[in-house]
PDB file of C-alpha atoms and ligand atoms in Angstrom:
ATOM      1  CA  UNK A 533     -38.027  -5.856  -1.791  1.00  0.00           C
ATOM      2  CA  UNK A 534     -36.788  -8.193   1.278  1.00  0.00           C
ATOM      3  CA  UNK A 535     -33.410  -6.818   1.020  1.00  0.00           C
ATOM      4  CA  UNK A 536     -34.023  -3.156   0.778  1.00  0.00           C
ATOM      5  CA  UNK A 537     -36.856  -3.143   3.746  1.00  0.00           C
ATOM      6  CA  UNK A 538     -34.481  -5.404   6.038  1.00  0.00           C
ATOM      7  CA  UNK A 539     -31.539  -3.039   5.215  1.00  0.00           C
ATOM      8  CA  UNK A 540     -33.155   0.215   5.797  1.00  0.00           C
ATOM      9  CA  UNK A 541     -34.797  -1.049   9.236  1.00  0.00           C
ATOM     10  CA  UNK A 542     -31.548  -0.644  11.022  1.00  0.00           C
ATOM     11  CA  UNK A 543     -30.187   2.057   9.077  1.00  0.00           C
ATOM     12  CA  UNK A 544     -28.886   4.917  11.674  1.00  0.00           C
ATOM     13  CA  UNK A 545     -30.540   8.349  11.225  1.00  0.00           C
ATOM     14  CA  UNK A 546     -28.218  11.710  11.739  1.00  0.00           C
ATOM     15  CA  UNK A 547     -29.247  15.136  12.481  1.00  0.00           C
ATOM     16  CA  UNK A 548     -28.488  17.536   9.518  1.00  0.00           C
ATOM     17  CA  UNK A 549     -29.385  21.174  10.776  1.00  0.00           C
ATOM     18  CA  UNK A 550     -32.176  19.468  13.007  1.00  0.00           C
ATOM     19  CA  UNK A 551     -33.229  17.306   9.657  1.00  0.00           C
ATOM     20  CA  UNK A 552     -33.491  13.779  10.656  1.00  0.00           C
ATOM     21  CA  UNK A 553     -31.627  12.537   7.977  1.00  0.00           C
ATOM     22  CA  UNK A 554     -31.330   8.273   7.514  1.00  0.00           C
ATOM     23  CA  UNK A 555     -28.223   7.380   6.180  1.00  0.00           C
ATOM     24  CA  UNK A 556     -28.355   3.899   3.736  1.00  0.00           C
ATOM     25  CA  UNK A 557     -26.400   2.357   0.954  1.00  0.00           C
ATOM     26  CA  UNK A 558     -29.511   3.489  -1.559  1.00  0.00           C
ATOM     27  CA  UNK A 559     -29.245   6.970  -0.512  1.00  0.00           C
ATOM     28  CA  UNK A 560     -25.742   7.566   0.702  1.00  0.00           C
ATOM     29  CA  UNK A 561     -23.374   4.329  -0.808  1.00  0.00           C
ATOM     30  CA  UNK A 562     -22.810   3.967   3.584  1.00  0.00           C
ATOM     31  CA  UNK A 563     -22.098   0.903   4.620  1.00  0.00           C
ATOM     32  CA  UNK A 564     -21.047  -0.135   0.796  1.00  0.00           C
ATOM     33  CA  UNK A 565     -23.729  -0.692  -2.300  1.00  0.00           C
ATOM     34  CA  UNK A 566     -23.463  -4.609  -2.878  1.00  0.00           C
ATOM     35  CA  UNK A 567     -24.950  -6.321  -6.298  1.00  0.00           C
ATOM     36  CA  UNK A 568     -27.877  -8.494  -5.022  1.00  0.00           C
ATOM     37  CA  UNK A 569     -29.440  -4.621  -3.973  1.00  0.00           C
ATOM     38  CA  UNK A 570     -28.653  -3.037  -6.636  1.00  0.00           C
ATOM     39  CA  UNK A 571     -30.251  -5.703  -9.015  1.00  0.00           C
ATOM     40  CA  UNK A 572     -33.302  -5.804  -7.045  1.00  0.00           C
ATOM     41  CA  UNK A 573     -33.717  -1.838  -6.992  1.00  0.00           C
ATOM     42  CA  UNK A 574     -33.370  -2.151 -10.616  1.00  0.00           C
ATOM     43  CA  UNK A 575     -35.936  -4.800 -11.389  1.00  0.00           C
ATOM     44  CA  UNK A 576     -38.427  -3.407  -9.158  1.00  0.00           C
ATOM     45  CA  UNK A 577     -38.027   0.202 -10.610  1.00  0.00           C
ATOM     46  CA  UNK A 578     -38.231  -1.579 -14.221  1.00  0.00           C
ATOM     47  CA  UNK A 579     -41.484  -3.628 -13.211  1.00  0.00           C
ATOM     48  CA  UNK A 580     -43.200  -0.922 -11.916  1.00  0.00           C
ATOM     49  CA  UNK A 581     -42.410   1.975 -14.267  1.00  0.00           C
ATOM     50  CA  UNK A 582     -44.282   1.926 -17.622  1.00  0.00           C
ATOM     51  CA  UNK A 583     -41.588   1.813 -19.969  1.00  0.00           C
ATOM     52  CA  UNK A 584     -43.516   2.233 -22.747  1.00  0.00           C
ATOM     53  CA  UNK A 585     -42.317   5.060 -25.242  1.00  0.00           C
ATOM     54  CA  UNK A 586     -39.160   6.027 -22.740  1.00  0.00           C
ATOM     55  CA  UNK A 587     -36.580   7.839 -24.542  1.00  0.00           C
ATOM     56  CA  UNK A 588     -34.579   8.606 -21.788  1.00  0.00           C
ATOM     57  CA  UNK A 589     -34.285   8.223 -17.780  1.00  0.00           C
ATOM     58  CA  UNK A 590     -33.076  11.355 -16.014  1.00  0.00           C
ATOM     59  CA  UNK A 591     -31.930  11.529 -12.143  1.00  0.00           C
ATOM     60  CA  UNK A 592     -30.092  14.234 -10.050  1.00  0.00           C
ATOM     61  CA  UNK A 593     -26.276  14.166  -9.198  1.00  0.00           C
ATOM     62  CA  UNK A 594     -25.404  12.561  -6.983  1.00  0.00           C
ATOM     63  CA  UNK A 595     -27.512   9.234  -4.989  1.00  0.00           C
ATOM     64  CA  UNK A 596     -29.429   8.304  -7.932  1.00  0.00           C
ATOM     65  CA  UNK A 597     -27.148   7.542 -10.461  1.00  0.00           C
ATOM     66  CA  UNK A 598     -26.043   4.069  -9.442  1.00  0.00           C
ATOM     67  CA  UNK A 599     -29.900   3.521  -9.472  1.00  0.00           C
ATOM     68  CA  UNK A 600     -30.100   5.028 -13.110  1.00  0.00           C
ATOM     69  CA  UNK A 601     -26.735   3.275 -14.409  1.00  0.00           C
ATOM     70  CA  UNK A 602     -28.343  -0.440 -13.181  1.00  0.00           C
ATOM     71  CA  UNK A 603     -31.760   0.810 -14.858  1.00  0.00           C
ATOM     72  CA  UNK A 604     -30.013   1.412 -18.425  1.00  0.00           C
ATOM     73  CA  UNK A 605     -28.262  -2.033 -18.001  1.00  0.00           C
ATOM     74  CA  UNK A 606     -31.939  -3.343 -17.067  1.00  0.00           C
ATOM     75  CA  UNK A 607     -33.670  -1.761 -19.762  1.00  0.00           C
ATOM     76  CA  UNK A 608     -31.091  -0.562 -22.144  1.00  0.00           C
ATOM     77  CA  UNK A 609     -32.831   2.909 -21.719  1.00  0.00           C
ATOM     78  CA  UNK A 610     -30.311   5.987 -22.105  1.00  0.00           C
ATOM     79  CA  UNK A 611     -29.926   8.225 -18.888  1.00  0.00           C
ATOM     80  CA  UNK A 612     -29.005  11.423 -18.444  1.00  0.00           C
ATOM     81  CA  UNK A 613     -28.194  13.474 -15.279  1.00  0.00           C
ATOM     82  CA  UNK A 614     -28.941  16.292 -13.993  1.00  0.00           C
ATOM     83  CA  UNK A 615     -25.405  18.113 -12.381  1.00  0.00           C
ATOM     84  CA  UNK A 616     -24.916  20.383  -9.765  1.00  0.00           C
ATOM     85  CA  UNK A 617     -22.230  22.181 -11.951  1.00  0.00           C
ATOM     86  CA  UNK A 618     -23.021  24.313 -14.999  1.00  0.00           C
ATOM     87  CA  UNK A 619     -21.196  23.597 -18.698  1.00  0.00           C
ATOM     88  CA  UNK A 620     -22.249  26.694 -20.164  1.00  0.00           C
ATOM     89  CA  UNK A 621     -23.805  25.251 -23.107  1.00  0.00           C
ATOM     90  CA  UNK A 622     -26.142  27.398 -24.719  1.00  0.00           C
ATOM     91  CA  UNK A 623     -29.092  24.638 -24.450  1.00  0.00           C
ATOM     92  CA  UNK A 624     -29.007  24.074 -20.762  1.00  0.00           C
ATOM     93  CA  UNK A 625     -31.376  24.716 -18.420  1.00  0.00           C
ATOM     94  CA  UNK A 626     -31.030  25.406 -14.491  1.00  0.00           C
ATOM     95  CA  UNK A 627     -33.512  24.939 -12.158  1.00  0.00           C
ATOM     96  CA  UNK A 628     -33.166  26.122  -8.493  1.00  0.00           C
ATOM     97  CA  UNK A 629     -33.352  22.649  -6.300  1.00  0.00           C
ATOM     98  CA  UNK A 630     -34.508  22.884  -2.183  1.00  0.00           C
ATOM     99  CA  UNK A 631     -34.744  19.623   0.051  1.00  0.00           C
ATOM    100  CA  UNK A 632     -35.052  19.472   3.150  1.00  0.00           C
ATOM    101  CA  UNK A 633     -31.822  20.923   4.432  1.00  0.00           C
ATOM    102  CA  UNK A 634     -30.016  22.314   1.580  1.00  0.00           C
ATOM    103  CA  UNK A 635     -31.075  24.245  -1.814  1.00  0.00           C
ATOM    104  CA  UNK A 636     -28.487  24.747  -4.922  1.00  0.00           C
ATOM    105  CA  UNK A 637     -29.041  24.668  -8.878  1.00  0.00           C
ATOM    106  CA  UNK A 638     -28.942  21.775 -11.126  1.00  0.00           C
ATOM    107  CA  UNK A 639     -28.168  21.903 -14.660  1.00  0.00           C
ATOM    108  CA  UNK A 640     -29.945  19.896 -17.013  1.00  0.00           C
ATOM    109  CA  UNK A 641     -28.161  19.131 -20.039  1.00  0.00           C
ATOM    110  CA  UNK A 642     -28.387  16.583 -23.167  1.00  0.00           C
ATOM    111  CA  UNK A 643     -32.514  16.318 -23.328  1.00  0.00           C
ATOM    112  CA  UNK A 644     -34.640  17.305 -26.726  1.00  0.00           C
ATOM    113  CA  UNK A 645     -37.725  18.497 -27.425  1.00  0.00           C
ATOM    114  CA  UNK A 646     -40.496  15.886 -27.535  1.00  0.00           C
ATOM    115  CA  UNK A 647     -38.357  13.298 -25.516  1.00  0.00           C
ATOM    116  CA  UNK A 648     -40.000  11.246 -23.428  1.00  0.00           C
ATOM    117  CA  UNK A 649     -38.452  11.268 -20.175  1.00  0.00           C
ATOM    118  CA  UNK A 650     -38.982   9.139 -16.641  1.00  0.00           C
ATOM    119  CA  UNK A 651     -37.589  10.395 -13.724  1.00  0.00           C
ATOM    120  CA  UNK A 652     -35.667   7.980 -10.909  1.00  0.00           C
ATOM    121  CA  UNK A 653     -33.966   9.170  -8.033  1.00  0.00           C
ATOM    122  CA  UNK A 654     -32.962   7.487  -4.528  1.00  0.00           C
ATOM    123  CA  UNK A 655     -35.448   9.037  -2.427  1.00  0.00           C
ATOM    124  CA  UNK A 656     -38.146  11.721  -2.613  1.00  0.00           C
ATOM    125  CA  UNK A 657     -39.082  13.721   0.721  1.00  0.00           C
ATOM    126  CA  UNK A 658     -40.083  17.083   0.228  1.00  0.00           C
ATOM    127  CA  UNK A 659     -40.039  16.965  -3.826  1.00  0.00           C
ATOM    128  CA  UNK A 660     -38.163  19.941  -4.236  1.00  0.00           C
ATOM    129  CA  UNK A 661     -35.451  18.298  -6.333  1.00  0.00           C
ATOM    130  CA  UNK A 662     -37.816  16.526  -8.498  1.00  0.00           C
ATOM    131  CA  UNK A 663     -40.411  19.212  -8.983  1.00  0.00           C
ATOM    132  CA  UNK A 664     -37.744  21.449 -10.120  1.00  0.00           C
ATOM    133  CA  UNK A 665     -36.507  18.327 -12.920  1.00  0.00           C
ATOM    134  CA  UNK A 666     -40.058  18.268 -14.439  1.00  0.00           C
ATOM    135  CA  UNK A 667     -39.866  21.831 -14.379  1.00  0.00           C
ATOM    136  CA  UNK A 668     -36.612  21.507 -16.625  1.00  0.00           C
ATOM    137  CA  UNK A 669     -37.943  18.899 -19.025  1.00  0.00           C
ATOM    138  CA  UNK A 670     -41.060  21.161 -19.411  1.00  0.00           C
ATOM    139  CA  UNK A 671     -38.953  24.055 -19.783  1.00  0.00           C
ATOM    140  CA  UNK A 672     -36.872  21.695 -22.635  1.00  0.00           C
ATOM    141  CA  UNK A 673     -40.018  20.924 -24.532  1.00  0.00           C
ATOM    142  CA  UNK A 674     -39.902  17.780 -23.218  1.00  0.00           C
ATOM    143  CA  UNK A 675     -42.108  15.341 -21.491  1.00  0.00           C
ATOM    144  CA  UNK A 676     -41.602  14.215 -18.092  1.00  0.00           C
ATOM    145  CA  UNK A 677     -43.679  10.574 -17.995  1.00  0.00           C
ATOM    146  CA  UNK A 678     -43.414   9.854 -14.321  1.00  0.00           C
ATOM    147  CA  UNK A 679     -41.298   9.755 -11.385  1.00  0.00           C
ATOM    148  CA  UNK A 680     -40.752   6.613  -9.752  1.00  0.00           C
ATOM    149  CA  UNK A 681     -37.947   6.383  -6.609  1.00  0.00           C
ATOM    150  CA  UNK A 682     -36.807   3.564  -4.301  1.00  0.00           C
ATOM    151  CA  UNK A 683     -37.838   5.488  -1.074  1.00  0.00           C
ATOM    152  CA  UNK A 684     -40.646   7.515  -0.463  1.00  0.00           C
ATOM    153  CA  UNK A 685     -40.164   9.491   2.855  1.00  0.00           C
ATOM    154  CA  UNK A 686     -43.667  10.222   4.038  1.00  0.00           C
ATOM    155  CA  UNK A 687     -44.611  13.245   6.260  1.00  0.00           C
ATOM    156  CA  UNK A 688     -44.144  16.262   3.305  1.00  0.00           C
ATOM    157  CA  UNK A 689     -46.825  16.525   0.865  1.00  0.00           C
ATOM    158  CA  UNK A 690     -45.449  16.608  -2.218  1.00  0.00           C
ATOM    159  CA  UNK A 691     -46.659  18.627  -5.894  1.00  0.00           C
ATOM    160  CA  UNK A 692     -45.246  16.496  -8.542  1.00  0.00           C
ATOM    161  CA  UNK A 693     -46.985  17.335 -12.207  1.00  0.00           C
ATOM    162  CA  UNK A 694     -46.604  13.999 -13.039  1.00  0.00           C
ATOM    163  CA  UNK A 695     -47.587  10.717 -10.475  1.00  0.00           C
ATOM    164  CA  UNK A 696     -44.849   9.586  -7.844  1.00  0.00           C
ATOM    165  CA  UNK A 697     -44.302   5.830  -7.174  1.00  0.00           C
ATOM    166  CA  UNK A 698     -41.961   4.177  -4.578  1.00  0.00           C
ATOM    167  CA  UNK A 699     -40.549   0.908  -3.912  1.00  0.00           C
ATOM    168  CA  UNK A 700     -40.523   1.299  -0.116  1.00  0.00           C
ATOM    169  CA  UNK A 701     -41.985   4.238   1.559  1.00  0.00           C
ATOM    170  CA  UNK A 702     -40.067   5.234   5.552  1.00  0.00           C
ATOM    171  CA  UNK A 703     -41.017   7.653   7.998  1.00  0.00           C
ATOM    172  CA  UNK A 704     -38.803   8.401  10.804  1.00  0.00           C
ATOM    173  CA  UNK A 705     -40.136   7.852  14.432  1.00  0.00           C
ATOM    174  CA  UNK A 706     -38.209   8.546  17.350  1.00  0.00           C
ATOM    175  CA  UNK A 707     -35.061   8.515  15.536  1.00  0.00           C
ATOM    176  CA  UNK A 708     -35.713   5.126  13.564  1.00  0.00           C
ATOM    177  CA  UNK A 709     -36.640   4.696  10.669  1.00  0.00           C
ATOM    178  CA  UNK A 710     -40.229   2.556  10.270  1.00  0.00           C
ATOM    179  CA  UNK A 711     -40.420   0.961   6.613  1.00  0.00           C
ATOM    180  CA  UNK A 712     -43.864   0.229   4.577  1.00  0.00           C
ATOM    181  CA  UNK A 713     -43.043  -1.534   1.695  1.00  0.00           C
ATOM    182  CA  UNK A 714     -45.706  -0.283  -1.314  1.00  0.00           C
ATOM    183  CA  UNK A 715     -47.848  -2.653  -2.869  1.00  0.00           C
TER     184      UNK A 715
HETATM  185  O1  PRP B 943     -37.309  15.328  -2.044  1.00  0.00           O
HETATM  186  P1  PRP B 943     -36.177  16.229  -1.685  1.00  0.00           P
HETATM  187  O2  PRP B 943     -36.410  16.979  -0.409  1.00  0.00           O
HETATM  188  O3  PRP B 943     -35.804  17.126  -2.836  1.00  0.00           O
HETATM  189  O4  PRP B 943     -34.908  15.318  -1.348  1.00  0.00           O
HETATM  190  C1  PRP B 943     -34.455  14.326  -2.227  1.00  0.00           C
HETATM  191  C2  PRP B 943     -33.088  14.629  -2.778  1.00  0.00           C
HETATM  192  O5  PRP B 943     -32.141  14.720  -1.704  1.00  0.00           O
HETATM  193  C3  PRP B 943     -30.966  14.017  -2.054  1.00  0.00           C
HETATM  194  O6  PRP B 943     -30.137  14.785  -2.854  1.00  0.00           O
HETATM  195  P2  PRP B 943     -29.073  15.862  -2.328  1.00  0.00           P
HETATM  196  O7  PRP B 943     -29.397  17.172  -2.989  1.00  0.00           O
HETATM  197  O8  PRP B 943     -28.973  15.829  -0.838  1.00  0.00           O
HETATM  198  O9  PRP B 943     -27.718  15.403  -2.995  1.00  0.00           O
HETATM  199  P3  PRP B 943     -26.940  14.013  -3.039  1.00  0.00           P
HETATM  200  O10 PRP B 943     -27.732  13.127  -3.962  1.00  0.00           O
HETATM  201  O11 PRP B 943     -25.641  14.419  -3.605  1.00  0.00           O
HETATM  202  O12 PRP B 943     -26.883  13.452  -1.632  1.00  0.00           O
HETATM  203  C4  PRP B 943     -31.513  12.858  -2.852  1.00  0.00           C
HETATM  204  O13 PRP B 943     -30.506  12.254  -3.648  1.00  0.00           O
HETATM  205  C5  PRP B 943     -32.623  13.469  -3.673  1.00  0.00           C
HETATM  206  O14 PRP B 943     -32.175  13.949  -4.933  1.00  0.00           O
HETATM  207  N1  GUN B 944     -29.775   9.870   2.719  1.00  0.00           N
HETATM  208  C1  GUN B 944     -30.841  10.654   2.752  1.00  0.00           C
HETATM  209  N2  GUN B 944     -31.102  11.423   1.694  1.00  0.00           N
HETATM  210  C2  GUN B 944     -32.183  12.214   1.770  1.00  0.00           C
HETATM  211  N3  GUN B 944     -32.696  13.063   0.865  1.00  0.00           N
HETATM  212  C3  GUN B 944     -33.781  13.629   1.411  1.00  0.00           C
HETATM  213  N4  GUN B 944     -33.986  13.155   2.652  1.00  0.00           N
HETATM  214  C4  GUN B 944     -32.999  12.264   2.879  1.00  0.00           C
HETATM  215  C5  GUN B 944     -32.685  11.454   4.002  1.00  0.00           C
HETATM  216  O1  GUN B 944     -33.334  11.446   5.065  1.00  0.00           O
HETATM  217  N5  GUN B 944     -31.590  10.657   3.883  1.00  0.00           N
END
């Protein structure tokens, strides 16, 4: 993971409502998303997940679907996504999503009953967005595997029904962002 800890190291952190919020190509496509970080994202997601059985891979709109799109091409695993606008079908399920500094709905659309499902997003900090996906599978009759995301941010426990892996974990310190990268 040399390129994604060396990257987020000097990635600039912003205030959002008083949320120190860091601001990276994983997370935020600023400065651009470039191909040799990408790839490795997607291998390391792929080599740590357990694949095994995965019908489909389901992220949130918007930051993790270039990390779901490079997954499929990795694994040849369908994704789905979860949207922040509704389509009205009649099989859809919202869920009410809070981070850190903002809450909305998402509408989950396109999963069956009995699918397997793993869950990838950019980052996880307070879990709020992918508590309320499980809840959505769960809700679907489906089954949410396991939720793996490129960057832990430590600090807020988090109550996932299902266990949480990260490629990288951060915490930010005095305005920086520190970087341990997980075994
Ligand atoms: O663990 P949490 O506190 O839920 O935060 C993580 C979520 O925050 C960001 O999404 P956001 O809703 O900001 O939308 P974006 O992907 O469009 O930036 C990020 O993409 C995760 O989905
Ligand atoms: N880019 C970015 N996305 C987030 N989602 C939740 N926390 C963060 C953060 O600090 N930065």
């Amino acid at each position: 993971m040399d390129r994604l800890v060396r990257s987020l190291e000097s990635a600039p952190v912003v205030s959002r409502d008083g949320y120190d919020y860091f601001v990276h190509p994983v997370t935020d496509a600023i400065p651009a998303v470039e191909a040799p970080l990408l790839r490795e994202i997607a291998e390391g997601i792929a080599r740590v997940a357990d694949l095994e059985g995965v019908d489909r891979i389901l992220t949130a709109e918007s930051m993790g679907i270039h990390h779901a799109t490079a997954l499929t091409l990795e694994t040849e695993i369908p994704f789905s996504v979860a949207r922040k606008r509704s389509y009205g079908f009649e099989t859809e399920v919202a869920v009410h999503q809070e981070t850190g500094y903002s809450e909305g709905e998402l509408y989950v659309n396109g999963i069956e009953a009995g699918d397997r499902v793993l869950l990838v997003d950019d980052v996880c900090s307070t879990g709020g967005t992918l508590r309320a996906l499980c809840g959505a599978l769960v809700e679907l009759g489906a089954e949410p595997t396991e939720v793996v995301v490129v960057i832990r941010r430590v600090g807020d426990p988090v109550d996932l029904p299902v266990s949480l892996t990260s490629l990288v974990e951060v915490e930010i310190r005095n305005g920086a962002v520190v970087v341990n990268e997980t075994p």
